[in-house]
Short mmCIF file of N, CA and C in Angstrom, two decimals:
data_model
loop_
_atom_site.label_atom_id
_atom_site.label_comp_id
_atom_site.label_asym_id
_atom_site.label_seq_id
_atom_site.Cartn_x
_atom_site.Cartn_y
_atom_site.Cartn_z
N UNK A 1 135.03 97.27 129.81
CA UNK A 1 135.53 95.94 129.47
C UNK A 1 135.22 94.95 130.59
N UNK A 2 135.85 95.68 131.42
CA UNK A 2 135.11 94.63 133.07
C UNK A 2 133.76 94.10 133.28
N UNK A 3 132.88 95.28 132.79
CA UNK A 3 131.15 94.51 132.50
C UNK A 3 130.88 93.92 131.63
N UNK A 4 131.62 93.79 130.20
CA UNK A 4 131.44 93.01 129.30
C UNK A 4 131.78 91.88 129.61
N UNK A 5 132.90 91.33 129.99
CA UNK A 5 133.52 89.91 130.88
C UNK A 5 132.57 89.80 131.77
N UNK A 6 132.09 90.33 132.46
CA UNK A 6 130.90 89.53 133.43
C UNK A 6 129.65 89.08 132.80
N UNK A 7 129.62 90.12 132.26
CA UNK A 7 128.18 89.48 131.40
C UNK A 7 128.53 88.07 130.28
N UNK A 8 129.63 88.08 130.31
CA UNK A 8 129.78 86.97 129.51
C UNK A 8 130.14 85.61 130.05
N UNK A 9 130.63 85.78 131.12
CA UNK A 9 130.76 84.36 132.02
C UNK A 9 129.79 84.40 132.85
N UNK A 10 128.44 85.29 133.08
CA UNK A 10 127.17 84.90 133.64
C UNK A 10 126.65 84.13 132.31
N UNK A 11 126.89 84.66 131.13
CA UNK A 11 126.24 83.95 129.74
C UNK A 11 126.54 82.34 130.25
N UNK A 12 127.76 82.14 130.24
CA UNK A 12 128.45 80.59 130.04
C UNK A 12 127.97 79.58 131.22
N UNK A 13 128.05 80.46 132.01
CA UNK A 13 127.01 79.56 133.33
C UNK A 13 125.80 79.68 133.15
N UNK A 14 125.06 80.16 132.82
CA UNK A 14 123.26 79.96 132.05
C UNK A 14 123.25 79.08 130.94
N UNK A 15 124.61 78.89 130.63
CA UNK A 15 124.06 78.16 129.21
C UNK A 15 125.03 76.62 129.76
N UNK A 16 125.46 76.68 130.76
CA UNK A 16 126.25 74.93 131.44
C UNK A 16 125.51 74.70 132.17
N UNK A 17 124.83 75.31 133.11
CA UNK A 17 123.70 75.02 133.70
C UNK A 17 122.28 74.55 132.95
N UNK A 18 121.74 75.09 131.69
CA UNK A 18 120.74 74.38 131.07
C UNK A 18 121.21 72.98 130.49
N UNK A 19 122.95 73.10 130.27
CA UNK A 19 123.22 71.51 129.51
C UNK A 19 123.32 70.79 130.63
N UNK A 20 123.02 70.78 132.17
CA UNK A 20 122.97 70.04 132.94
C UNK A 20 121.56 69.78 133.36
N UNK A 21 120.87 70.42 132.57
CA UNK A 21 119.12 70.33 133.16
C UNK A 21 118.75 70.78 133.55
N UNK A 22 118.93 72.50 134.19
CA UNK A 22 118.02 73.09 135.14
C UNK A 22 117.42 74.20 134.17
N UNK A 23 116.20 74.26 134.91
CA UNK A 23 114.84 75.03 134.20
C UNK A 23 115.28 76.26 134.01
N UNK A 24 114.74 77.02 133.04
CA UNK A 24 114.55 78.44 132.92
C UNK A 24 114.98 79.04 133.80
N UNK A 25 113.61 78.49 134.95
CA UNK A 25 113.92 79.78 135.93
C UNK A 25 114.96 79.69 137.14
N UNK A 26 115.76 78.51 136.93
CA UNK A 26 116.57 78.17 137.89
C UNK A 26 117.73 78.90 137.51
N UNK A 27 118.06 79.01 135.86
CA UNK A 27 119.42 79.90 135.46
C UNK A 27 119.25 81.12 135.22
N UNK A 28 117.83 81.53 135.21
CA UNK A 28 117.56 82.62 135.17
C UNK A 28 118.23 84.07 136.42
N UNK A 29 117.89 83.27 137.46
CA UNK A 29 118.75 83.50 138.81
C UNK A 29 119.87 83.98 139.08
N UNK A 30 120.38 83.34 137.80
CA UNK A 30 121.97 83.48 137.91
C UNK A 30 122.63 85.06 136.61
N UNK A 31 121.76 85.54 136.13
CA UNK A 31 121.82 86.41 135.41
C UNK A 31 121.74 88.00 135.98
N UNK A 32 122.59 88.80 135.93
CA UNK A 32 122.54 90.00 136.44
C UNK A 32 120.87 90.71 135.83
N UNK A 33 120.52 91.72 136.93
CA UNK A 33 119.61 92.89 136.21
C UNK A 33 119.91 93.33 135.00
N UNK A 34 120.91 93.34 134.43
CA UNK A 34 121.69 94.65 133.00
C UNK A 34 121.23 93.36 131.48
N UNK A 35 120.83 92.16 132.21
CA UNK A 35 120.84 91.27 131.38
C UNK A 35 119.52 91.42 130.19
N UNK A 36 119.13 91.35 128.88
CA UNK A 36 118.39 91.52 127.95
C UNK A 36 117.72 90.10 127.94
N UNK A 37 116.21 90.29 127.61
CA UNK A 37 115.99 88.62 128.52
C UNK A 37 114.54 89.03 126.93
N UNK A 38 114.01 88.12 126.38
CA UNK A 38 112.92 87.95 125.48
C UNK A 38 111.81 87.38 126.29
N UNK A 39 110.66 87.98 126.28
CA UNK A 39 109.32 87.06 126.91
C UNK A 39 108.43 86.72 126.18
N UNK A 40 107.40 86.01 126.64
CA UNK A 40 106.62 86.04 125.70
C UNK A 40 105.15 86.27 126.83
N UNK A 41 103.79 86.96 126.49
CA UNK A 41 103.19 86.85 127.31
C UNK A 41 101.84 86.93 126.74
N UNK A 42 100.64 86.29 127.86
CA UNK A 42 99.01 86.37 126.93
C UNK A 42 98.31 87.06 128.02
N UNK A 43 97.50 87.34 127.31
CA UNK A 43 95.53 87.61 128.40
C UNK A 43 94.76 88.17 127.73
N UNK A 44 93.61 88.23 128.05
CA UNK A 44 92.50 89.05 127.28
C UNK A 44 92.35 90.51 127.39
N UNK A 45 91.53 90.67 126.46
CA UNK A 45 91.58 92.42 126.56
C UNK A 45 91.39 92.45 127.63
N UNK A 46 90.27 92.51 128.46
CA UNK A 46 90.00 92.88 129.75
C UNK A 46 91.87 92.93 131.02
N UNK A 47 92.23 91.64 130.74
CA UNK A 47 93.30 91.97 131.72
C UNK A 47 94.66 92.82 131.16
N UNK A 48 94.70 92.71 130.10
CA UNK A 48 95.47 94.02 129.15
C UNK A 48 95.30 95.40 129.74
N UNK A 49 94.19 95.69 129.66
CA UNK A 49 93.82 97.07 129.90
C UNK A 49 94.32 97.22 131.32
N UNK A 50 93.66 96.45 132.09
CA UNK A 50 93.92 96.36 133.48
C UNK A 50 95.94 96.57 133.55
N UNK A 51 96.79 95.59 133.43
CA UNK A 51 98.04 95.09 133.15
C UNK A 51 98.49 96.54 132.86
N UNK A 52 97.97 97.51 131.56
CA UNK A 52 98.83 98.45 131.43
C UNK A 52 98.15 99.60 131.97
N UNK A 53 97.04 99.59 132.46
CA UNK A 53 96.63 100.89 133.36
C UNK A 53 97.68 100.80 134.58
N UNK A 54 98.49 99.56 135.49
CA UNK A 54 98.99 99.56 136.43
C UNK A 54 100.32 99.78 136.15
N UNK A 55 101.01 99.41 135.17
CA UNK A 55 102.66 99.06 135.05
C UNK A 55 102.60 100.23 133.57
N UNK A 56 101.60 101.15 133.06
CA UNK A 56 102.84 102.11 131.61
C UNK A 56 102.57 103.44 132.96
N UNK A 57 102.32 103.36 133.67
CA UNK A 57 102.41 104.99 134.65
C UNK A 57 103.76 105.16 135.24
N UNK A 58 103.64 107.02 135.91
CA UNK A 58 104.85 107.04 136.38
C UNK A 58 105.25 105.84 137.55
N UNK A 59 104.68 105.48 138.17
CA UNK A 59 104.99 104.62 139.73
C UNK A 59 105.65 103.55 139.26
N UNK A 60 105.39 103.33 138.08
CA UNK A 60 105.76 101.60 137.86
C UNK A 60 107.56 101.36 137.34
N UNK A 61 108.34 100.76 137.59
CA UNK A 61 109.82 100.85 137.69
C UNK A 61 110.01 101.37 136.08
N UNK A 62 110.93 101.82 135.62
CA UNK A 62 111.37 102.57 134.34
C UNK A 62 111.52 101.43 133.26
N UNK A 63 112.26 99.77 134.02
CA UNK A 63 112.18 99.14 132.85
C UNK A 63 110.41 98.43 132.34
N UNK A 64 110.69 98.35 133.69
CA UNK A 64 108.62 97.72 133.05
C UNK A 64 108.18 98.43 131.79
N UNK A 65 107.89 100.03 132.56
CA UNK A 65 107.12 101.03 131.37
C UNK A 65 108.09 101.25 130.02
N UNK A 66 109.35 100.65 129.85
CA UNK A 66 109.68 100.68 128.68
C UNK A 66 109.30 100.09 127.43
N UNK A 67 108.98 98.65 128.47
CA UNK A 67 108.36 97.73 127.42
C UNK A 67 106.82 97.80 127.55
N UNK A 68 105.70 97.88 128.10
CA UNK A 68 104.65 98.56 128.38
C UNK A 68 104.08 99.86 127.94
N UNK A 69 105.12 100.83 127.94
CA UNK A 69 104.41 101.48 127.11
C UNK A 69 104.54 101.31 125.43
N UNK A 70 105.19 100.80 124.71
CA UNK A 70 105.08 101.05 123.34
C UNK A 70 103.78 99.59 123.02
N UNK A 71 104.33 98.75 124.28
CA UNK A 71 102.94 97.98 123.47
C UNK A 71 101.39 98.68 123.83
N UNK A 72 101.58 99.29 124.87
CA UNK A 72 100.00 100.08 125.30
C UNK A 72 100.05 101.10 123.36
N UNK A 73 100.91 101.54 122.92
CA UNK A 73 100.25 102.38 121.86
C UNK A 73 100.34 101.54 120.88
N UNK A 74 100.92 100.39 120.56
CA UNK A 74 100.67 99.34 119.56
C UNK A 74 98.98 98.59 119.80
N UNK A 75 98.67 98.86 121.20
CA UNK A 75 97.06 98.69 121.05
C UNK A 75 96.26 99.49 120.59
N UNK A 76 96.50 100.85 121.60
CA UNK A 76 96.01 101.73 120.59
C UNK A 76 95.55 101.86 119.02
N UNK A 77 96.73 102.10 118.53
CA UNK A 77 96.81 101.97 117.41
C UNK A 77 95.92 100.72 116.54
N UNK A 78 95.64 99.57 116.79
CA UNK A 78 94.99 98.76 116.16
C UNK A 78 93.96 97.88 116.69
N UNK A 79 93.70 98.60 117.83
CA UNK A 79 92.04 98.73 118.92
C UNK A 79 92.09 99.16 119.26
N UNK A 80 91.85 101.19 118.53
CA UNK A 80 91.89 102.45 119.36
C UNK A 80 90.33 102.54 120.08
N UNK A 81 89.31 101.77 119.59
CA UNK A 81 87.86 101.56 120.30
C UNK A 81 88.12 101.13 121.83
N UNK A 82 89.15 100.21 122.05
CA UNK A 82 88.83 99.71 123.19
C UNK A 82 90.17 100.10 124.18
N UNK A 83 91.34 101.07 123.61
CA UNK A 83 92.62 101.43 124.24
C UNK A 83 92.59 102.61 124.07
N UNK A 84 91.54 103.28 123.65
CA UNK A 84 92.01 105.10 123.30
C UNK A 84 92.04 105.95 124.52
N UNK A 85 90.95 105.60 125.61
CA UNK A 85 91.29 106.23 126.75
C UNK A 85 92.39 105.94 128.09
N UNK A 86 93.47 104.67 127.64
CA UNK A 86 94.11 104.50 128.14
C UNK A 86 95.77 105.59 128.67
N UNK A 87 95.48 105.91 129.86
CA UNK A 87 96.76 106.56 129.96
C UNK A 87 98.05 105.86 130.35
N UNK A 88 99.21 106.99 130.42
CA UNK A 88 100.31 106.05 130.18
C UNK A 88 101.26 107.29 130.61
N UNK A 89 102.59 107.08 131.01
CA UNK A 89 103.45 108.12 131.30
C UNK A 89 103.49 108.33 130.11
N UNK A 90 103.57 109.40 129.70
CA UNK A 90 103.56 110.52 128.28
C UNK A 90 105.30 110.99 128.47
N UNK A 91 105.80 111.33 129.84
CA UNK A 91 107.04 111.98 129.84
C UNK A 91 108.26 111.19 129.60
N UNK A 92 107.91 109.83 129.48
CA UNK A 92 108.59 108.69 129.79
C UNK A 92 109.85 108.85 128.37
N UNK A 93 110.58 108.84 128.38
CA UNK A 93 111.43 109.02 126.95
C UNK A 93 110.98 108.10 126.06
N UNK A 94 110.97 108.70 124.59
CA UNK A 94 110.86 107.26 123.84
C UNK A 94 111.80 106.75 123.42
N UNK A 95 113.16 107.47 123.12
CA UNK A 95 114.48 106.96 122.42
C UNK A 95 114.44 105.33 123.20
N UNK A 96 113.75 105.53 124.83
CA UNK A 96 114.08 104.51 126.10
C UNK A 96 113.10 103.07 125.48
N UNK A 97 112.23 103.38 124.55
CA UNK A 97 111.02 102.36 124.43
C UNK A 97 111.90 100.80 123.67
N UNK A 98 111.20 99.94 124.63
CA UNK A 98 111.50 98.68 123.88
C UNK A 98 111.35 98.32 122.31
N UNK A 99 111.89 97.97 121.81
CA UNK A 99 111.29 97.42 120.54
C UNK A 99 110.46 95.95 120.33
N UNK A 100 109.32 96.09 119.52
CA UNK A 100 108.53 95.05 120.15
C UNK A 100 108.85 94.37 118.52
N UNK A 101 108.93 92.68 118.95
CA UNK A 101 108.94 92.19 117.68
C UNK A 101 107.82 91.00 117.46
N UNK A 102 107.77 90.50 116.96
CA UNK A 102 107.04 89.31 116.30
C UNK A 102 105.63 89.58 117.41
N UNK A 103 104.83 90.74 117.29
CA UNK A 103 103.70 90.47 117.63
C UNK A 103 102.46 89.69 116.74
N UNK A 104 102.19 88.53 117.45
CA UNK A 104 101.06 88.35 116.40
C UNK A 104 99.78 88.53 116.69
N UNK A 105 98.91 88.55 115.97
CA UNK A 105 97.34 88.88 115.67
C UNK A 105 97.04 88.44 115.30
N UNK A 106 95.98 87.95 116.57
CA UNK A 106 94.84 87.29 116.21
C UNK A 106 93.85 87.14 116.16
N UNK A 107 92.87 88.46 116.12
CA UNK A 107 91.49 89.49 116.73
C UNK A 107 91.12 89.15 115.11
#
């Protein structure tokens, strides 16, 4: 109950702080690690490949490769020509994998 109340008056100050004007990344700051955050992100194949050869392996922190790896096999899967030899922590749990939504396509 105690972490739920925090997370919720970090909510209320991220969201009085944007009705006062400060950027993204200024209230962003103010949000614990435990916090669930939406991104959005681009690049070309070339830096894709690159991007998840470095961050779906074991070395790379657990939340990165959560969300990293299911999109490395959502490439796979629908440019296995140009992602099939891509590796990736294999041991990594999947129950742990992000859920990826509104990807769009545009290949």
């Amino acid at each position: 109950e105690a972490w739920k109340n925090t997370m919720l008056e970090a909510e209320k100050g991220y969201i009085k702080m944007k009705e006062l004007g400060a950027s993204t990344d200024m209230c962003r700051n103010l949000l614990p690690h435990s916090t669930a955050a939406e991104y959005t992100m681009t690049a070309n194949i070339r830096e894709w490949k690159h991007i998840l050869a470095l961050r779906a392996s074991k070395h790379t922190h657990p939340s990165i490769r959560q969300v990293l790896i299911p999109l490395l096999l959502h490439f796979k899967e629908i440019m296995p020509e140009i992602f099939e030899g891509a590796e990736y922590d294999t041991e990594f749990p999947k129950e742990k994998y992000a859920k990826l939504t509104e990807i769009e396509e545009i290949y």
